[in-house]
Short mmCIF file of C-alpha atoms in Angstrom, two decimals:
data_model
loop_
_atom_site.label_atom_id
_atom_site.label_comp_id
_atom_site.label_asym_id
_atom_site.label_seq_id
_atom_site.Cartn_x
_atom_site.Cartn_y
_atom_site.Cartn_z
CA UNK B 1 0.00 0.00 0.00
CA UNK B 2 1.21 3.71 -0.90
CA UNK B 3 -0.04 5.28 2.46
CA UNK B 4 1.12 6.74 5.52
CA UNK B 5 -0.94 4.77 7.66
CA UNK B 6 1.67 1.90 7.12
CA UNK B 7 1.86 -0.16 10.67
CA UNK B 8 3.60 1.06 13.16
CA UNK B 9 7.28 0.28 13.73
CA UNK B 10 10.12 0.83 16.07
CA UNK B 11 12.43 1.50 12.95
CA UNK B 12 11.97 4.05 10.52
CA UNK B 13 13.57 2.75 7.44
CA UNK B 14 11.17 -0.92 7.52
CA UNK B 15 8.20 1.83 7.71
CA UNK B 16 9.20 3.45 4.62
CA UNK B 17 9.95 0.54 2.47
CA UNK B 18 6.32 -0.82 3.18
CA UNK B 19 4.71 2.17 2.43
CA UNK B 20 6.36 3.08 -0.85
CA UNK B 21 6.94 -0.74 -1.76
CA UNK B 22 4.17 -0.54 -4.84
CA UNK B 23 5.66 3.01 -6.17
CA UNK B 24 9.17 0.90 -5.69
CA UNK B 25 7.80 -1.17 -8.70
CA UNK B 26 6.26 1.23 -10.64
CA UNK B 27 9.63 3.45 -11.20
CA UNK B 28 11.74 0.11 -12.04
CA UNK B 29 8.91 -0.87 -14.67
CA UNK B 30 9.07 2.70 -16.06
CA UNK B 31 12.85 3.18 -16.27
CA UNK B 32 13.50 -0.19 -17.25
CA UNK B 33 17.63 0.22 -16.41
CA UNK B 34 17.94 -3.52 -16.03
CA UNK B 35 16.96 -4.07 -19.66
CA UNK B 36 19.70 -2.84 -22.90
CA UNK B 37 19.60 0.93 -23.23
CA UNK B 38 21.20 3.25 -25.82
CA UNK B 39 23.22 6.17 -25.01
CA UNK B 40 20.19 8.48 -26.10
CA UNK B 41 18.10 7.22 -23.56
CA UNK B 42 20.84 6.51 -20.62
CA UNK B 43 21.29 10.30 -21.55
CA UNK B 44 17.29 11.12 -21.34
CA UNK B 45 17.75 9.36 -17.76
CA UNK B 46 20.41 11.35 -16.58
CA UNK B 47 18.65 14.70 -17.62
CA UNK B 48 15.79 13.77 -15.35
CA UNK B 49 17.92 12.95 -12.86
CA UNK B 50 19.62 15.93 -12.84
CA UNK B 51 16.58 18.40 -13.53
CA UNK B 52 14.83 16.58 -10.40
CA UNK B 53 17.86 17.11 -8.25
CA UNK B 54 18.97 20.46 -8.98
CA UNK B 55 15.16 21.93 -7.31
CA UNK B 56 14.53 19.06 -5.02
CA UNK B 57 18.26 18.89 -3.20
CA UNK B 58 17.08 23.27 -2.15
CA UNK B 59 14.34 22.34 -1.07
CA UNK B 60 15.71 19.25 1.51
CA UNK B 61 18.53 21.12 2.45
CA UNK B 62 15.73 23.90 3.62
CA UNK B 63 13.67 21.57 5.09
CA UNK B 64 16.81 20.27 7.36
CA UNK B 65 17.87 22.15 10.50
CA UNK B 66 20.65 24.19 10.25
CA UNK B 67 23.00 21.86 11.93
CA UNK B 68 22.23 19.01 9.44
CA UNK B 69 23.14 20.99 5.79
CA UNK B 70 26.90 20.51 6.23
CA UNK B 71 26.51 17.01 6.17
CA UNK B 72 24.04 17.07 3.55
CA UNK B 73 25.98 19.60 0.81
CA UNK B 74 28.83 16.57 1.56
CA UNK B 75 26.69 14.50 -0.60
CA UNK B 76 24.60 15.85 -2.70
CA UNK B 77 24.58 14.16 -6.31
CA UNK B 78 23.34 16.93 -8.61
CA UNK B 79 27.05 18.20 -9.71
CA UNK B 80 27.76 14.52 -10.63
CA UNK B 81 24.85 14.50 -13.34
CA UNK B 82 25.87 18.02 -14.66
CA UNK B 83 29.06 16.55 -15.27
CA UNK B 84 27.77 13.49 -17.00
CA UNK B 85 25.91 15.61 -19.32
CA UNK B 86 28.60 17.71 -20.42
CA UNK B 87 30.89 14.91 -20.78
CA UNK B 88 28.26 13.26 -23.22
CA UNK B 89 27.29 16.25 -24.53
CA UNK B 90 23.45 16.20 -24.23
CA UNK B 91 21.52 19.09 -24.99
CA UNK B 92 18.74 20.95 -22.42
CA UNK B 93 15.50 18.95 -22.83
CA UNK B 94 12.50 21.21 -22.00
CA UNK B 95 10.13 18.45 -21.81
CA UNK B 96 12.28 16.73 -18.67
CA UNK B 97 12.59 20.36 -17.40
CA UNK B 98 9.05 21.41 -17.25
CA UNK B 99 7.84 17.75 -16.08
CA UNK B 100 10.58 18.03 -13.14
CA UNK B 101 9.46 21.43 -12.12
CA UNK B 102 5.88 20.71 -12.14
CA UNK B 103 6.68 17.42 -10.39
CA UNK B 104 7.71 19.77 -7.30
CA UNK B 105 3.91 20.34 -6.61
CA UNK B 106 3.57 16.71 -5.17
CA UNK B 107 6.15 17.30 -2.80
CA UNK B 108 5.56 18.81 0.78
CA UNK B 109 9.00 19.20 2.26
CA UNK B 110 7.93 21.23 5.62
CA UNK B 111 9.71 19.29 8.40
CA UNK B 112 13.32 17.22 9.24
CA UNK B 113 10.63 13.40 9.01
CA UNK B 114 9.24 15.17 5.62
CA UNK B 115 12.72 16.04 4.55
CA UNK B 116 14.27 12.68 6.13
CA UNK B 117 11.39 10.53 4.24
CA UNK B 118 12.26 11.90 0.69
CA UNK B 119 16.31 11.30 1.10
CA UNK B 120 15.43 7.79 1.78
CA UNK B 121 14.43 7.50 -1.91
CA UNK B 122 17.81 9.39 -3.43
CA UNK B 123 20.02 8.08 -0.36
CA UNK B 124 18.72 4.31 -1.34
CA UNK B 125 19.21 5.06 -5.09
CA UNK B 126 22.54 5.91 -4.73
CA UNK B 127 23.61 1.90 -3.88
CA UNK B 128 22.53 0.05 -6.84
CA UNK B 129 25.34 2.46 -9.06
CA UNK B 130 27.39 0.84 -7.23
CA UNK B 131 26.82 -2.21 -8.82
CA UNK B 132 25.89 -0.49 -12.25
CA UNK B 133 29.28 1.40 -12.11
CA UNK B 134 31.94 -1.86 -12.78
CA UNK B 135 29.73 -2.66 -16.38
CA UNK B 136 29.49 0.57 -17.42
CA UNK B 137 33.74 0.66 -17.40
CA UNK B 138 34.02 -2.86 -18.49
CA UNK B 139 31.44 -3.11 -21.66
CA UNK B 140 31.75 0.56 -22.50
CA UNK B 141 34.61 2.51 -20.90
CA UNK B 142 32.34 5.18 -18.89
CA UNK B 143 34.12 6.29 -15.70
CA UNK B 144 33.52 8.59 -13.24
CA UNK B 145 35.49 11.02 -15.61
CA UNK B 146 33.82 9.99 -18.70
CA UNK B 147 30.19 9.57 -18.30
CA UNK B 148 29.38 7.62 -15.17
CA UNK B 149 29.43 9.88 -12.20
CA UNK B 150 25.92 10.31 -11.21
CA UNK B 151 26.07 6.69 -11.00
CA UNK B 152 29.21 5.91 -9.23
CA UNK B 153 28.70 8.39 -6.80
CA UNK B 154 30.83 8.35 -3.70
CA UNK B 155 32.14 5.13 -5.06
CA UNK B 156 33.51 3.09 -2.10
CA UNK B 157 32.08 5.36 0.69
CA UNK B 158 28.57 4.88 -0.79
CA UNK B 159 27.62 2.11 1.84
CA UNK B 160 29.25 3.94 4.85
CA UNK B 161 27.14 7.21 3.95
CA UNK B 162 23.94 4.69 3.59
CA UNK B 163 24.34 3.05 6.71
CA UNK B 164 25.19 6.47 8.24
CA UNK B 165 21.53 8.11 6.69
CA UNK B 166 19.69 5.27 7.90
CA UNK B 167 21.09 6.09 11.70
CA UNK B 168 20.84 9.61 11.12
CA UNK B 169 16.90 8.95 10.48
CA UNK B 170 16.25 7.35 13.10
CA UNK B 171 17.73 9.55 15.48
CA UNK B 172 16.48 12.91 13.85
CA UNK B 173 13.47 12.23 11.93
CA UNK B 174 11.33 12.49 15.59
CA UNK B 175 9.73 9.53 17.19
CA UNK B 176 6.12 10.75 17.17
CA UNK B 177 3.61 9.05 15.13
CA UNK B 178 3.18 12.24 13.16
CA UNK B 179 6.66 12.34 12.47
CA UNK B 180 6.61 9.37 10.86
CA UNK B 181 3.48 9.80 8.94
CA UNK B 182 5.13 12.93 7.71
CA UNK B 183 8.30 10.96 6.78
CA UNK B 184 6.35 8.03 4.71
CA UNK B 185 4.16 10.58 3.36
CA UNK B 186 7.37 12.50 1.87
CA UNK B 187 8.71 8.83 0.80
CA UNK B 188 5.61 8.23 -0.91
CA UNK B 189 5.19 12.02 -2.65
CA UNK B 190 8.90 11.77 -4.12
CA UNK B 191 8.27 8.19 -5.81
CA UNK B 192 5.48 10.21 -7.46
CA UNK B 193 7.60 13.17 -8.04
CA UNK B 194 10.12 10.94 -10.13
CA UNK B 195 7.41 9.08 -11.75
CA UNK B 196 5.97 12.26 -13.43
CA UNK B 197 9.47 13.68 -14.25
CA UNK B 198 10.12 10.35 -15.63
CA UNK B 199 7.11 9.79 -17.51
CA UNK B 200 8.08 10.55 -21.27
CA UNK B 201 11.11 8.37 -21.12
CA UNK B 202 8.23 5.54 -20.28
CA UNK B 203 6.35 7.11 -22.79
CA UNK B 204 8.64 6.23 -25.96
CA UNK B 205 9.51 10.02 -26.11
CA UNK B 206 12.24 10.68 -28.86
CA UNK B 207 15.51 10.40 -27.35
CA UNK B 208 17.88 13.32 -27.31
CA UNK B 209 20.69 13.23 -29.72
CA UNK B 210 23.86 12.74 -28.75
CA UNK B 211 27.59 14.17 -29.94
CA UNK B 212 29.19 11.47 -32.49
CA UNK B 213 32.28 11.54 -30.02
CA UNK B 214 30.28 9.91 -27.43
CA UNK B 215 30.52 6.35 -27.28
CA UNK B 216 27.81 3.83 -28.54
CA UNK B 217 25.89 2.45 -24.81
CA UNK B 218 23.56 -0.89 -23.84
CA UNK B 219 23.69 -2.19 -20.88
CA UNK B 220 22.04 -5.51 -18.86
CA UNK B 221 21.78 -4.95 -15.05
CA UNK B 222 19.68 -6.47 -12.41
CA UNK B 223 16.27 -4.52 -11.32
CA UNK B 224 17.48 -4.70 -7.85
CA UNK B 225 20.97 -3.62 -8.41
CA UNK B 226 20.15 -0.75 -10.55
CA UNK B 227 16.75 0.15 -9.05
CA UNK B 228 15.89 4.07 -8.13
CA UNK B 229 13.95 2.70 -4.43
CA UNK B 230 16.12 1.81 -1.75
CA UNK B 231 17.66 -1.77 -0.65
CA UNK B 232 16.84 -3.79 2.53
#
C-alpha cells in the first residue's frame, strides 16, 4: 500500500519501504535500467535525474535544520549528473525540465521526518550504481570522468554514507507518530515526483541526440541492483 498509515514500527527505514513498496515497482517498470539501453536514452535518464535534483536537493537542504546541511551539501549528487551531461554532450530537454518542475507540486517538504522521508528514496538510489558502475567501465569505458558519475557516486564510501543516513533517520526524523506519517508521506510524494518527471522516457519520447564523439551504450543490469527505491 502507498499510504502513511503503514503499521507502526520501532524503525523508521522498515516503515518506509512498506509504504512506498508498490511506487518501488512502478519506477523500475518505467525506467527499465535492467533491460539494454542506448546512449540516447541513458542520456534522457540522466537529464531527469539531474533536472529533479537540482530543485529538489534546495528544497531538503531547507527543510533540514541548520546543523544538518553541512553534512548534507557533503553529498549531494546533482554536480555529478551536470558533469555526465557535459561529458556526453546532451543538450537541455524542456520536456524533462518542465515535467521536473511541475513534479515539485507533489512534494511537501515542511519538516526534518518530511525532509528525512524523501532522502530515503535518493540516499537508497545511490547503492545500486554501485553495482551499475563496474559494467558501465568494463562493456563501455564510462568512468567517473567519462560519463558515469551520477552513478558511481561516492564510489567506495557509498555504503558507509547509507548506513550512516539510515542512523541519522532514526535519530532525527522524531519519534512521534506524526513524524513518521510525515516521513512516509514524503517517501511516498517523491516516488510520485520521479514518476511524473520520468514519464516521457516511459512514454517512448524521442531520445535526445547525442555528440558522435560519445561512445555507442547498452547495458544488462539487475532490477534490484540498478533500481531508483532503496535496498533492505
Amino acid at each position: 500500500m502507498t499510504t502513511t498509515d503503514a503499521p507502526i514500527s520501532t524503525e523508521l527505514l522498515p516503515r518506509l519501504r512498506r509504504c512506498t513498496a508498490p511506487l518501488h515497482d512502478e519506477i523500475e517498470a518505467l525506467l527499465r535500467l535492467g533491460a539494454p539501453m542506448p546512449l540516447a536514452r541513458y542520456g534522457r535518464i540522466l537529464r531527469g535525474f539531474h533536472e529533479f535534483l537540482q530543485l529538489w536537493e534546495q528544497r531538503v537542504r531547507h527543510a533540514l535544520p541548520e546543523s544538518l546541511r553541512p553534512w548534507f551539501d557533503a553529498r549531494r549528487r546533482a554536480p555529478f549528473a551536470a558533469h555526465d551531461l557535459a561529458v556526453l554532450a546532451l543538450p537541455h530537454d524542456d520536456t524533462m525540465r518542465a515535467a521536473a518542475r511541475a513534479s515539485q507540486h507533489r512534494l511537501r517538504l515542511d519538516s526534518p521526518a518530511a525532509a528525512f522521508g524523501s532522502l530515503y528514496v535518493l540516499e537508497g538510489s545511490a547503492l545500486g550504481g554501485q553495482v551499475l558502475t563496474p559494467m558501465l567501465l568494463a562493456r563501455h569505458g564510462l568512468t567517473p570522468e567519462r560519463g558515469a558519475a551520477y552513478f558511481h557516486g561516492f564510489g567506495e564510501r557509498t555504503g558507509a554514507m547509507w548506513r550512516e543516513f539510515r542512523q541519522l533517520a532514526d535519530a532525527q526524523a522524531g519519534a512521534e507518530e506524526t513524524d513518521r506519517n510525515a516521513a512516509c508521506r514524503a517517501a511516498v510524494q517523491t516516488f510520485q515526483a520521479l514518476i511524473e518527471t520520468f514519464a516521457s522516457v516511459g512514454a517512448g519520447a524521442p531520445d535526445l541526440p547525442v555528440a558522435s564523439t560519445a561512445p555507442s551504450m547498452s547495458f544488462v543490469s539487475t532490477a534490484a541492483a540498478t533500481s531508483v527505491a532503496t535496498p533492505q
